[in-house]
PDB file of C-alpha atoms in Angstrom:
ATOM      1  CA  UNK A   1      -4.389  57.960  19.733  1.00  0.00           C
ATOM      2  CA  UNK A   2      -3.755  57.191  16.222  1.00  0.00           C
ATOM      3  CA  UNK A   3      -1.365  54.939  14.683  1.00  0.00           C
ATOM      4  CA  UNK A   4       0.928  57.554  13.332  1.00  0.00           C
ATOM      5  CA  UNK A   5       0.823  59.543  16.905  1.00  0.00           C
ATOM      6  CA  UNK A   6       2.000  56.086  18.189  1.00  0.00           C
ATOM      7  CA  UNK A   7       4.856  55.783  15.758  1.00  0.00           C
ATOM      8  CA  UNK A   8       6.357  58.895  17.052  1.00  0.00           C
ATOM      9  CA  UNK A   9       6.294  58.161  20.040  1.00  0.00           C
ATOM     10  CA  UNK A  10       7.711  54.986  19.465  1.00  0.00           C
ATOM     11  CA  UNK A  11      10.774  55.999  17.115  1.00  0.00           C
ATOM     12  CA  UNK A  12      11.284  58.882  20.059  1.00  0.00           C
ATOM     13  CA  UNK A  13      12.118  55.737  22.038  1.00  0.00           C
ATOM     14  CA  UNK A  14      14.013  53.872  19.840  1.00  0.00           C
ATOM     15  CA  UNK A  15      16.115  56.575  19.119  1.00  0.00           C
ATOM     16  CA  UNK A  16      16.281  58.465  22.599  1.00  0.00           C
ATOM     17  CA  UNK A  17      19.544  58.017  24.759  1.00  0.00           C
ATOM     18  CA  UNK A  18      18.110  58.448  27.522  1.00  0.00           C
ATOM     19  CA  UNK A  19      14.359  57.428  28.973  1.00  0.00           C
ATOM     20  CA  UNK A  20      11.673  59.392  28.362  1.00  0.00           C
ATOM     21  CA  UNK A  21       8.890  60.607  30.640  1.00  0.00           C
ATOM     22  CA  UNK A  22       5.390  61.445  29.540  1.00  0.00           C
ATOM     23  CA  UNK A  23       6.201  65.215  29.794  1.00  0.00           C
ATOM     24  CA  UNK A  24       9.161  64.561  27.384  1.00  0.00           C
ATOM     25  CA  UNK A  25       6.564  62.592  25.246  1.00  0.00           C
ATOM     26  CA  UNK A  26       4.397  64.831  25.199  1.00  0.00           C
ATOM     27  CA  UNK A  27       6.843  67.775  23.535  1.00  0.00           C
ATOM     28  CA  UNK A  28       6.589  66.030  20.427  1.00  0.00           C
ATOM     29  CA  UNK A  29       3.191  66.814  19.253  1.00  0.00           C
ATOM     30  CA  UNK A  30       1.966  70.931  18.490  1.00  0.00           C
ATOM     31  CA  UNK A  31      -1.795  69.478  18.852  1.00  0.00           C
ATOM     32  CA  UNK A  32      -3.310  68.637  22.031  1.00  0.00           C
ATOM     33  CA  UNK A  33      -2.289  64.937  23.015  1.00  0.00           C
ATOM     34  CA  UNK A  34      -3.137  64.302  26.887  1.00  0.00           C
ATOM     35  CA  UNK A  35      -1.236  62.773  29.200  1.00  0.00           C
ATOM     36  CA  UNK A  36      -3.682  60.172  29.134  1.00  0.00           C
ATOM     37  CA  UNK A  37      -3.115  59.591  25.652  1.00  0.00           C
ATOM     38  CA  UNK A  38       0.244  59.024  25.911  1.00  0.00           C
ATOM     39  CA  UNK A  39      -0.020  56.998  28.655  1.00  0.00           C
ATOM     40  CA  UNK A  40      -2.117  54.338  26.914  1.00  0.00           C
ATOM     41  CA  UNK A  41      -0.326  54.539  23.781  1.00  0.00           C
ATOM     42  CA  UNK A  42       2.811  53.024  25.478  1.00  0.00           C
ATOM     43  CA  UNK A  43       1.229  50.690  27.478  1.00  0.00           C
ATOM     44  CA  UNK A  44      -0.411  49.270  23.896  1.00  0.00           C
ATOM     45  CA  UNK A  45       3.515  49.482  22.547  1.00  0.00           C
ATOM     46  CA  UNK A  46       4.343  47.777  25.553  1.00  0.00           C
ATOM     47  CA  UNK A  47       1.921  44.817  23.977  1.00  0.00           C
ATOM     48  CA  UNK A  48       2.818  45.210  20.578  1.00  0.00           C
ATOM     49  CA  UNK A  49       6.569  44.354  21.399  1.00  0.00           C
ATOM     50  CA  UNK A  50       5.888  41.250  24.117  1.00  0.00           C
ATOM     51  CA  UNK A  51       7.086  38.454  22.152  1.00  0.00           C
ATOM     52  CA  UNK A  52      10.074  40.853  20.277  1.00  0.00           C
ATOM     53  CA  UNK A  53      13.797  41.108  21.402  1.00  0.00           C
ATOM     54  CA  UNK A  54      13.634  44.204  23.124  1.00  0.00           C
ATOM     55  CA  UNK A  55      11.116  45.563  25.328  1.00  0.00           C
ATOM     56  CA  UNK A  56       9.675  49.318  26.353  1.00  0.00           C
ATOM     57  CA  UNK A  57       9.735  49.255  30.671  1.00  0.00           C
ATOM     58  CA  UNK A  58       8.800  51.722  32.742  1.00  0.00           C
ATOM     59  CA  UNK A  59      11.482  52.320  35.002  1.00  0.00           C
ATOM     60  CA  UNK A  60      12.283  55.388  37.745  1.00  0.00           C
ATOM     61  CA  UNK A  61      13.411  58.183  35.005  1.00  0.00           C
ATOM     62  CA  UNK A  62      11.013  57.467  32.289  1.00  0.00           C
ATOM     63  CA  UNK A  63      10.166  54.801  29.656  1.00  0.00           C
ATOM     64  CA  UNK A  64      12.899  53.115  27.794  1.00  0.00           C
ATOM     65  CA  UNK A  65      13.279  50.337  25.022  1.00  0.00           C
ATOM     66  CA  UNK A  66      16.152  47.761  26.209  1.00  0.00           C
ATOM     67  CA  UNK A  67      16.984  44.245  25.319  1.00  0.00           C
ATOM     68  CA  UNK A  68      15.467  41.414  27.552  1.00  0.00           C
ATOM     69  CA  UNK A  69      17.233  39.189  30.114  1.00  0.00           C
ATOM     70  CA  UNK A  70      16.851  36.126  27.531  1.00  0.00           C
ATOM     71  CA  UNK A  71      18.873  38.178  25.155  1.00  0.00           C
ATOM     72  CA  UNK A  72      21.812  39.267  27.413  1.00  0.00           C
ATOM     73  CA  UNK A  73      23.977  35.608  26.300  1.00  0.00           C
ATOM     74  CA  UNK A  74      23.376  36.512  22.360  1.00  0.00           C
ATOM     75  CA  UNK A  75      24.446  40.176  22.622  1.00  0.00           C
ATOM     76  CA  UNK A  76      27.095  39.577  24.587  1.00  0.00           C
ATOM     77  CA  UNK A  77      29.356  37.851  22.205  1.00  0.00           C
ATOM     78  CA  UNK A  78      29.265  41.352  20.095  1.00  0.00           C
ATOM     79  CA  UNK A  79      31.714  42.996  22.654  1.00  0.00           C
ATOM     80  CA  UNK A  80      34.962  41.749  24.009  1.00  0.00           C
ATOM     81  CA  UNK A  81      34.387  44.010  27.151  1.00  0.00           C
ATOM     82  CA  UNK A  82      33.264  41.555  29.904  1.00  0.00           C
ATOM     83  CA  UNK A  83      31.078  43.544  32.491  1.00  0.00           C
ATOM     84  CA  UNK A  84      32.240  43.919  36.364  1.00  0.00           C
ATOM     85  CA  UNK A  85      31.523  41.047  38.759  1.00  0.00           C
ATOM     86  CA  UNK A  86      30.955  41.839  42.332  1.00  0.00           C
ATOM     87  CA  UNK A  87      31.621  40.009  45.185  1.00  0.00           C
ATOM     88  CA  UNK A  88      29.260  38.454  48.027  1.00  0.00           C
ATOM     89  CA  UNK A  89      30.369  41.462  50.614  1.00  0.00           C
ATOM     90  CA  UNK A  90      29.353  43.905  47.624  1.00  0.00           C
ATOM     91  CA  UNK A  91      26.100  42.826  46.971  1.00  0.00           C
ATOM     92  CA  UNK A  92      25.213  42.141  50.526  1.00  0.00           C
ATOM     93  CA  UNK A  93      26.181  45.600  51.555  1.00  0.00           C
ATOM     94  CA  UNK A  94      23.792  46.903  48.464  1.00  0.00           C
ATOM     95  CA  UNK A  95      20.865  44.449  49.652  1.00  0.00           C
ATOM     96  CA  UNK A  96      21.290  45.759  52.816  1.00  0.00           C
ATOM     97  CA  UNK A  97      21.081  49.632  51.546  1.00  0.00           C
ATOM     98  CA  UNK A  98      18.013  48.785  49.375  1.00  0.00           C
ATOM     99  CA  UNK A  99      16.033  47.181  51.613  1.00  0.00           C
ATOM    100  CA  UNK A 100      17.143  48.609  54.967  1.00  0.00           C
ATOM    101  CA  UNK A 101      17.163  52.274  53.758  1.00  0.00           C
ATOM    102  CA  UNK A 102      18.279  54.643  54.658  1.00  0.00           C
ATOM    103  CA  UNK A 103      21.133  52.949  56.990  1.00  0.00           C
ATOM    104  CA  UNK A 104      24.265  54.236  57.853  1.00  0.00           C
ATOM    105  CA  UNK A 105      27.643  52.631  57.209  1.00  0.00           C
ATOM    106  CA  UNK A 106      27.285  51.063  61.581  1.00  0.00           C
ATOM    107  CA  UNK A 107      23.891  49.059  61.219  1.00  0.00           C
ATOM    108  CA  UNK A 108      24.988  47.680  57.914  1.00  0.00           C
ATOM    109  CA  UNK A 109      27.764  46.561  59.852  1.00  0.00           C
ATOM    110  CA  UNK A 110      25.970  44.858  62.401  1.00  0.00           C
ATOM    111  CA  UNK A 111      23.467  43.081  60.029  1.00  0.00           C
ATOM    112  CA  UNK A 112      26.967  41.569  58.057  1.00  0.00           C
ATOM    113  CA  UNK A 113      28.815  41.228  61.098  1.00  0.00           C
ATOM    114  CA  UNK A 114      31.875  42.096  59.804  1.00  0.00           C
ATOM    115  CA  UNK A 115      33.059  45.411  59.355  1.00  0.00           C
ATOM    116  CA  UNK A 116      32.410  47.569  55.484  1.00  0.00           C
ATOM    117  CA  UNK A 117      35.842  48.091  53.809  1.00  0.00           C
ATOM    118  CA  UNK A 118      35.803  51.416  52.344  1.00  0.00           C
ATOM    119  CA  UNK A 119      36.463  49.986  49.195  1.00  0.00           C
ATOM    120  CA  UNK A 120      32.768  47.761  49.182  1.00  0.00           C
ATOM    121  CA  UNK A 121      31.025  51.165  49.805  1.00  0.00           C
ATOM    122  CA  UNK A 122      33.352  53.479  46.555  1.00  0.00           C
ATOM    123  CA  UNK A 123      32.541  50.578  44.233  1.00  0.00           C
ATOM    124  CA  UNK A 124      28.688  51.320  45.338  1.00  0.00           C
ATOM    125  CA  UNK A 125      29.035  55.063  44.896  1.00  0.00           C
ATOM    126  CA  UNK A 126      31.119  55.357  41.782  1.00  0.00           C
ATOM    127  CA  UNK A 127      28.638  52.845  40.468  1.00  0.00           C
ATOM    128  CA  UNK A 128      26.071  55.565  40.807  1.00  0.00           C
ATOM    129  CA  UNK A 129      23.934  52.601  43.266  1.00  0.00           C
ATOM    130  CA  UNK A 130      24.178  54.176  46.322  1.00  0.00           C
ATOM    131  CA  UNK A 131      24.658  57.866  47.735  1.00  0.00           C
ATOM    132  CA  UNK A 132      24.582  59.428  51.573  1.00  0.00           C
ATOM    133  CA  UNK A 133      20.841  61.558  51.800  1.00  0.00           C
ATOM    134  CA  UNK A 134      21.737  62.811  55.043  1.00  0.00           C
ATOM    135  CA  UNK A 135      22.834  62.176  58.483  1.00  0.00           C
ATOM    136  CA  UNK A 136      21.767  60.544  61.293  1.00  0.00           C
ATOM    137  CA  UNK A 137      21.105  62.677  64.548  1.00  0.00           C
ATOM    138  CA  UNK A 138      23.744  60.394  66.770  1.00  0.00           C
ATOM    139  CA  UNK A 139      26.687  60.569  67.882  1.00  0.00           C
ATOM    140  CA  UNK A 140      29.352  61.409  65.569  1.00  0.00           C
ATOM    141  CA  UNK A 141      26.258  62.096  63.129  1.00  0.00           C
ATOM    142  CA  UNK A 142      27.110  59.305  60.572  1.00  0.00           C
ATOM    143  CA  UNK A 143      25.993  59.144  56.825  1.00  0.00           C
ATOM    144  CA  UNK A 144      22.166  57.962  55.831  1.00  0.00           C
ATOM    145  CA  UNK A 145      22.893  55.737  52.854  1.00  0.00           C
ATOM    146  CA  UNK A 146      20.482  55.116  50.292  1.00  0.00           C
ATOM    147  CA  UNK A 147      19.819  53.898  46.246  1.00  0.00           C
ATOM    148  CA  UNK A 148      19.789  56.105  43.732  1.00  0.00           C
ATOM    149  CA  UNK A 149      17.354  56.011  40.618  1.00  0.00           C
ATOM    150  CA  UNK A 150      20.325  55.016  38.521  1.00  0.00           C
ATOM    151  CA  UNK A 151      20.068  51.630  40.700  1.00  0.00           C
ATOM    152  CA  UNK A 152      16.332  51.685  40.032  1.00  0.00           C
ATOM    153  CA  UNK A 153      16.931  52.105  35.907  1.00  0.00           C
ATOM    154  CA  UNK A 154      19.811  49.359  36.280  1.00  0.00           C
ATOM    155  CA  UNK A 155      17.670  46.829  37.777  1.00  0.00           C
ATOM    156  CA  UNK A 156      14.290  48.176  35.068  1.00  0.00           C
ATOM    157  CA  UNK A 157      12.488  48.861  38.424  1.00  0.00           C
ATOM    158  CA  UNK A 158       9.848  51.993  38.480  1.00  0.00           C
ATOM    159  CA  UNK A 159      10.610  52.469  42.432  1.00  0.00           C
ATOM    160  CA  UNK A 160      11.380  50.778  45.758  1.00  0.00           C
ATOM    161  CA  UNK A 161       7.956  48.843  46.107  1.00  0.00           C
ATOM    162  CA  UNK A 162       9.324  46.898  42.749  1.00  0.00           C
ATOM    163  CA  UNK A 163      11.992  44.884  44.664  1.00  0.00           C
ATOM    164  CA  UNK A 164      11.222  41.634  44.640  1.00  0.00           C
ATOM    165  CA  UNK A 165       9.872  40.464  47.801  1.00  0.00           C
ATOM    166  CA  UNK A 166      12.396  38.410  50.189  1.00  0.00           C
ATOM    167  CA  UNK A 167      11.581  35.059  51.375  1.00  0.00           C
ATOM    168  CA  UNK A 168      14.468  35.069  53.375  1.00  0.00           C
ATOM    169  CA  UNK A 169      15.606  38.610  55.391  1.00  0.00           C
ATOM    170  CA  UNK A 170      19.368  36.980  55.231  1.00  0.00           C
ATOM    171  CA  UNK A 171      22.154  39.409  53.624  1.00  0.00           C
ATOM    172  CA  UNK A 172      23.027  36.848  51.330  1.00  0.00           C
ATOM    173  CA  UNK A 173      19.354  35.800  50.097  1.00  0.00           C
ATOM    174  CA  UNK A 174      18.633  39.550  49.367  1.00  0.00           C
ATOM    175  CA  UNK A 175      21.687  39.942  47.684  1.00  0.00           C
ATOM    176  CA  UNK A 176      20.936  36.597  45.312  1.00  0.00           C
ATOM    177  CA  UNK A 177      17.183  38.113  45.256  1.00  0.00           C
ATOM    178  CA  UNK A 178      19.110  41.452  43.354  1.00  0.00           C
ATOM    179  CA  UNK A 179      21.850  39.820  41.566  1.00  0.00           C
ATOM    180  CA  UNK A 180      19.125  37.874  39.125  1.00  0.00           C
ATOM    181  CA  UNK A 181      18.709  41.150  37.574  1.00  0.00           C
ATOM    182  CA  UNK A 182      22.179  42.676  37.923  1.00  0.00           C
ATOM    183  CA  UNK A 183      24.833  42.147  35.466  1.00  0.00           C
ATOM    184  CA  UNK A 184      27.296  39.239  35.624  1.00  0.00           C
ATOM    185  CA  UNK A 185      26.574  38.879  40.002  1.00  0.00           C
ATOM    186  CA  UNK A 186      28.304  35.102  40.942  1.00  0.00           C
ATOM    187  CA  UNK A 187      26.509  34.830  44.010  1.00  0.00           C
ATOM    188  CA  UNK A 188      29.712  32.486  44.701  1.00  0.00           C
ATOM    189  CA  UNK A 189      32.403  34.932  43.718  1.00  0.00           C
ATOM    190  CA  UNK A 190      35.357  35.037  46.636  1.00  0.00           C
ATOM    191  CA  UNK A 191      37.127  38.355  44.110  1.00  0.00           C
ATOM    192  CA  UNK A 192      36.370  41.270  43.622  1.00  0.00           C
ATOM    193  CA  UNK A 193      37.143  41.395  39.504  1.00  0.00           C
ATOM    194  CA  UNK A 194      38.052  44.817  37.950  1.00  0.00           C
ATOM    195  CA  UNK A 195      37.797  44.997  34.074  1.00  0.00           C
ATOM    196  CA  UNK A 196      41.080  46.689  32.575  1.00  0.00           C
ATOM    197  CA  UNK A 197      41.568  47.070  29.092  1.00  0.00           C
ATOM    198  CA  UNK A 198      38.987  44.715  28.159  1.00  0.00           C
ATOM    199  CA  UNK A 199      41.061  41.690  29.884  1.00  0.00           C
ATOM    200  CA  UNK A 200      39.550  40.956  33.192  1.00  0.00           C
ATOM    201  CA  UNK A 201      42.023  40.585  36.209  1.00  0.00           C
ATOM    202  CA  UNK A 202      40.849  39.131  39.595  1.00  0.00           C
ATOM    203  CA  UNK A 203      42.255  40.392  42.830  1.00  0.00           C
ATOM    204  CA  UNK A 204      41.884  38.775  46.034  1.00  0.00           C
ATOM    205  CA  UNK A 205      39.399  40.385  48.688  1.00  0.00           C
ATOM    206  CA  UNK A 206      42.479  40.229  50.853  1.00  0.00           C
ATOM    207  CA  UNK A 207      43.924  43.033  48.777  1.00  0.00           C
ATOM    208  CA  UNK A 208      40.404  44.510  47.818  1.00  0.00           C
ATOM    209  CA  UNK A 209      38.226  43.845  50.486  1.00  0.00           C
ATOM    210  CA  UNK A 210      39.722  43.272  53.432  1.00  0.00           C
ATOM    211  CA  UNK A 211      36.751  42.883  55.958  1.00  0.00           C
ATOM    212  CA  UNK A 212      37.244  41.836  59.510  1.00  0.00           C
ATOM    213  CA  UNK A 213      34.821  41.132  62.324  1.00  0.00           C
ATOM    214  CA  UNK A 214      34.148  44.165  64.879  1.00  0.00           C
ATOM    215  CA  UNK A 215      35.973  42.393  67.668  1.00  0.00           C
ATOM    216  CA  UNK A 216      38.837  41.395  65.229  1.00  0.00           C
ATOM    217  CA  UNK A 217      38.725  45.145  64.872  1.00  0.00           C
ATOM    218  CA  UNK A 218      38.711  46.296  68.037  1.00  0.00           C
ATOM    219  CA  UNK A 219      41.578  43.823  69.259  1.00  0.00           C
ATOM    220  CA  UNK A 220      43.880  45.439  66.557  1.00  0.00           C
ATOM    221  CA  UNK A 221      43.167  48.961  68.002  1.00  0.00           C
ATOM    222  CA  UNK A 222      43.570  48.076  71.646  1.00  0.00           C
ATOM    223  CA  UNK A 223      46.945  46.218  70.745  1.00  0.00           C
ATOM    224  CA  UNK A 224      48.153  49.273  68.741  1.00  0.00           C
ATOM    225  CA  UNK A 225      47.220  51.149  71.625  1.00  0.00           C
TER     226      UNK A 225
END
């Protein structure tokens, strides 16, 4: 492909708000340009933009340009909006889901220990991380939860096999494993911190995330019983 051909495609990019696949790509030129084509013209824009700011990754919905980890410190003193932390019983409950999946809301459970506050597992969905694929063929037929390919695109991973490997099958060392590339994740964090009118207030996982252990849980019922 020509230098101009690879221009397009490379302002299409720049200027897309969304990723673009090869079939999007592709729309752009009336003459015949193979898929082939395009496919080695961004891997040589991948090159031509290593040692730049911003990078072109191939992630689950397409190709993208975005700004690289090293950047993230410099950009963001641009915006007073400080991005969502989330807490060790968040991100373990998400390692859990990516690794695990699918897994319903029980065995995640029983790998933590402690029982999933509802709240841990709306924070995941109205993140757009995680969503229910179907149901297992139980009793009580509970939810299959999996990721979504807007966790995939938030983490710059093409699919599933991209995860980086565990060393450790722990909760907490999967969760660290995904936090490195997830905005803002204090693998220490005891809150759960909700941003509000660009002023960030913390509120305690008492009041947030209340998580007990099963038999905690089933003491409570049998008293109330």
């Amino acid at each position: 492909m020509d230098d101009h051909n690879k221009r397009v495609i490379e302002t299409a990019l720049l200027c897309a708000q969304e990723p673009l696949t090869v079939a999007d790509l592709s729309r752009l030129f009336v003459e015949d340009i193979t898929t082939a084509d395009i496919d080695e013209a961004l891997v040589e824009l991948q090159r031509a933009w290593d040692d730049k700011g911003m990078e072109l990754a191939h992630i689950a919905t397409g190709w993208r340009f975005q700004s690289r980890l090293s950047m993230r410190e410099y950009l963001d003193r641009l915006t007073p909006e400080k991005p969502p932390k989330y807490s060790r019983a968040v991100m373990e409950t998400l390692a859990i889901i990516a690794y695990r999946q699918p897994v319903t809301r029980g065995e995640i459970e029983e790998i933590r220990g402690v029982a999933v506050s509802s709240n841990v597992m709306k924070q995941l969905e109205d993140r757009g991380w995680v969503e229910v694929i179907g149901h297992k063929e139980t009793i009580g037929r509970p939810g299959l939860y999996a990721t979504t390919k807007q966790f995939l695109d938030d983490l710059s991973l093409t699919n599933l096999q991209s995860l980086p490997i565990l060393e450790d099958a722990a909760p907490m060392a999967a969760a660290e494993q995904l936090g490195q590339a997830i905005i803002e994740f204090d693998p220490d964090a005891t809150v759960e911190t909700v941003v509000i009118d660009e002023a960030i207030t913390e509120v305690s996982t008492q009041d947030a995330v209340e998580e007990v252990t099963p038999e905690s849980e089933s003491s409570d019922e049998t008293k109330n019983n």
